Amino acid sequence: RLLIIDFGSQVTQLIARRLRELNVYCEIHPYQNVTDAVLADLAPKAVILSGGPDSVTREGSPRAPDSLWTMGVPVLGICYGQQTMMTQLGGEVHGGKISGGGGTAEFGRAKVTKAADLDLLSGWFADGDEQVWMSHGDHVAKIAPGFEVYGTSPNAPYAILADTARHFYGVQFHPEVHHTPNGAKLYENFVRIAGFIGDWTMDAYKDIAIEKIREQVGDSHVICALSGGVDSSVTAALLHEAIGDQLTCVFVDHGLLRKNEADDVVSMFRDNMNLKVIYAQEQDLFLGQLEGQSDPETKRKIIGGLFIDVFQKYANEIEGAKFLAQGTLYPDVIESVSFSGGPSVTIKSHHNVGGLPEKMGLKLVEPLRELFKDEVRALGHELGLPASFIGRHPFPGPGLAIRCPGEITREKLDILREADAVYIDQIRKHGLYDEIWQAFVAILPVRTVGVMGDGRTYDFACALRAVTSVDGMTADYYPFSHDFLGETATRIINEVAGINRVTYDITSKPPGTIEWE
Ligand code: XMP
């Protein structure tokens, strides 16, 4: 494996992404945890030191473990990583102004000029200078013994340093961001130098994961909350392949699902894939408790609480269950480096079965813990899940409840389901589904006047929502053509009884959120 020691850069995860794209298995560990003993234990084949917000000139600032330098493995230091490499190996780093040079710091695009040939940079400088992304306040003032300069930029005379005998490399810029267009090539060269052959594929991972599951679970029984989303679907399919009938899934229908969703999910897993699925039809329970509630947080809490109760009730009926399977992904697992006063990472607490394992005395099986979302999709493909399932838009745990602002009624939910189905059908027909991160209809808690035929109508208004996003944390509205919007509005009003007005939500996130509640 390749080890990434995280010094707290905002873009450390991108380093891991670039390496996984090269089919190299890597792990991110916060610098505080990587002691000499941990390093020896991890026994990485190569190490990357990330960037970070601290200054190596500050006393007590983070360092790489000393034993790293005598392990005999290639090391690549990026930005802060380069600076700590220099400091620890006998060079010097200064804060502030570069003597004789220009600015004190460098943020943004810069050009690097080649100083000498370097294997790490093969494929670079084909058209002269290379564009890179810089983001640093400090700079290397004296390079460590054994190092030479291979690239310079106006504000970073030591933009690229290397000790080719020991395979230590340091770059001042960030090759992992897309503003360094040739950055992927640099990582490709680094992993080649380190002797990786790129054998981390989901085809290979499937077999390893199956072995691991069998080892962990033995002949015990496993339960899994199946939502029909990509993560829980792939988890269930993988477990089924590993342990067959030792797995029972619980699919809870809370009455807040999209049109045909419950039947589609249950029939696919039960009939097509032969999984044991308990179909918990609890619509009355959920909708009953939600009656008269219009406060968004109250609605969410009711649904989250009931979900746990219901899941527990069904799980208790499964004899001998010792494990709970969850589709936790790598981005949820990576511990973030936090500095006092530094950036803190907000993690959204969504409704899930968290807390249940302890309460029920269950152990966790999390076979996707090492994977990024696109790897999960690739694994789903290996497991034979249909492409239409793997590519589905995210759907929130509280379901249509948060797309029905205000009070929820069965009438509104039925109208919403129909309108949503027409909208998604339109999007698929126009070939736009895969370009959009998420699309749905929200039914508004307002009736407006309209005229249809010769009569007056007084029906609900709805809002169409479609956004593009990378991770759901920020989003932009999707720029549909006016023709598409017009055609869709006409179809919804013609085909869905109860709606006589259609609007399009053009709010980005922030300031809006993707869902309406
Ligand atoms: P917001 O509305 O916060 O949503 O911009 C960001 C993404 O998260 C989804 N979402 C949820 N997913 N349980 C979930 O599993 C929830 O409670 C929940 N709330 C929002 C939302 O659909 C979007 O993809």
Coordinates of N, CA and C and ligand atoms in Angstrom, one line a residue, residues 227 300 348-352 393-399 402-403 437-438 440 465 467 469 471-475 509 512-517, ligand 1:
S227 N -31.9 0.1 1.6 CA -32.7 1.3 1.3 C -33.0 1.3 -0.2
R300 N -38.2 15.3 10.7 CA -37.0 14.5 10.6 C -36.8 13.6 11.8
K348 N -22.5 15.9 8.3 CA -23.9 15.9 8.5 C -24.4 14.7 9.1
S349 N -25.2 14.8 10.1 CA -25.7 13.6 10.7 C -27.1 13.2 10.2
H350 N -27.1 12.3 9.2 CA -28.3 11.9 8.6 C -28.9 10.8 9.3
H351 N -30.2 10.5 9.0 CA -30.8 9.4 9.7 C -30.3 8.1 9.2
N352 N -29.8 7.2 10.1 CA -29.3 5.9 9.7 C -29.5 5.0 10.9
H393 N -29.8 8.6 -8.8 CA -29.6 9.8 -8.0 C -29.7 9.5 -6.6
P394 N -29.1 10.2 -5.7 CA -29.2 10.0 -4.3 C -30.7 10.3 -3.8
F395 N -31.1 9.5 -2.8 CA -32.5 9.8 -2.3 C -32.3 9.8 -0.8
P396 N -32.9 10.8 -0.1 CA -32.6 11.0 1.3 C -33.4 10.0 2.1
G397 N -32.9 9.7 3.3 CA -33.5 8.8 4.2 C -35.0 9.2 4.5
P398 N -35.2 10.5 4.9 CA -36.6 10.9 5.2 C -37.5 10.9 4.0
G399 N -36.9 10.7 2.8 CA -37.7 10.5 1.6 C -38.6 11.7 1.2
I402 N -39.3 15.4 3.1 CA -38.6 16.7 3.0 C -38.7 17.4 1.7
R403 N -39.6 16.8 0.9 CA -40.0 17.4 -0.4 C -41.4 17.8 -0.4
W437 N -26.9 15.6 -10.9 CA -26.6 14.9 -9.6 C -27.9 14.4 -9.0
Q438 N -28.9 15.2 -9.0 CA -30.1 14.9 -8.3 C -31.3 15.7 -8.9
F440 N -35.7 16.2 -8.6 CA -37.0 15.7 -8.0 C -38.0 16.9 -8.0
R465 N -36.8 20.6 -9.2 CA -35.4 20.9 -8.7 C -34.5 19.9 -9.5
V467 N -30.0 19.6 -9.8 CA -28.7 20.3 -9.5 C -27.6 19.4 -10.0
S469 N -23.6 18.6 -8.9 CA -22.8 18.7 -7.7 C -21.7 17.6 -7.8
D471 N -20.3 16.4 -4.6 CA -20.4 15.6 -3.4 C -21.6 16.0 -2.6
G472 N -22.5 16.8 -3.2 CA -23.7 17.2 -2.4 C -23.5 18.3 -1.4
M473 N -22.2 18.7 -1.2 CA -22.0 19.7 -0.2 C -22.2 21.1 -0.8
T474 N -21.9 21.3 -2.1 CA -22.3 22.5 -2.8 C -23.0 22.0 -4.1
A475 N -23.8 22.9 -4.7 CA -24.5 22.5 -5.8 C -24.9 23.7 -6.6
K509 N -26.6 25.9 -4.0 CA -26.3 25.6 -2.6 C -24.8 25.9 -2.4
G512 N -29.1 28.0 -0.8 CA -30.2 27.0 -0.6 C -29.6 25.7 -0.2
T513 N -30.4 24.7 0.2 CA -29.9 23.4 0.3 C -30.5 22.6 -0.9
I514 N -30.1 21.4 -1.1 CA -30.7 20.7 -2.3 C -32.1 20.3 -2.0
E515 N -32.4 19.7 -0.9 CA -33.7 19.4 -0.5 C -34.4 20.7 0.0
W516 N -35.8 20.6 0.1 CA -36.5 21.8 0.5 C -36.6 21.9 2.0
E517 N -36.4 20.8 2.7 CA -36.4 20.9 4.2 C -35.2 20.2 4.7
Ligands
XMP1 P1 -29.1 19.1 1.4 O1 -30.6 19.2 1.3 O2 -28.6 19.2 2.8 O3 -28.7 17.6 0.9 O4 -28.4 20.1 0.5 C1 -27.5 17.2 0.5 C2 -27.6 15.8 0.1 O5 -27.9 14.9 1.2 C3 -29.2 14.3 0.9 N1 -29.9 14.3 2.2 C4 -30.0 13.3 3.0 N2 -29.6 12.0 2.8 N3 -30.6 11.4 4.9 C5 -29.9 11.0 3.8 O6 -29.6 9.9 3.6 C6 -31.0 12.7 5.2 O7 -31.6 12.9 6.2 C7 -30.7 13.6 4.2 N4 -31.0 15.0 4.0 C8 -30.5 15.4 2.8 C9 -29.9 15.1 -0.1 O8 -30.8 14.4 -0.9 C10 -28.7 15.6 -1.0 O9 -28.3 14.5 -1.8

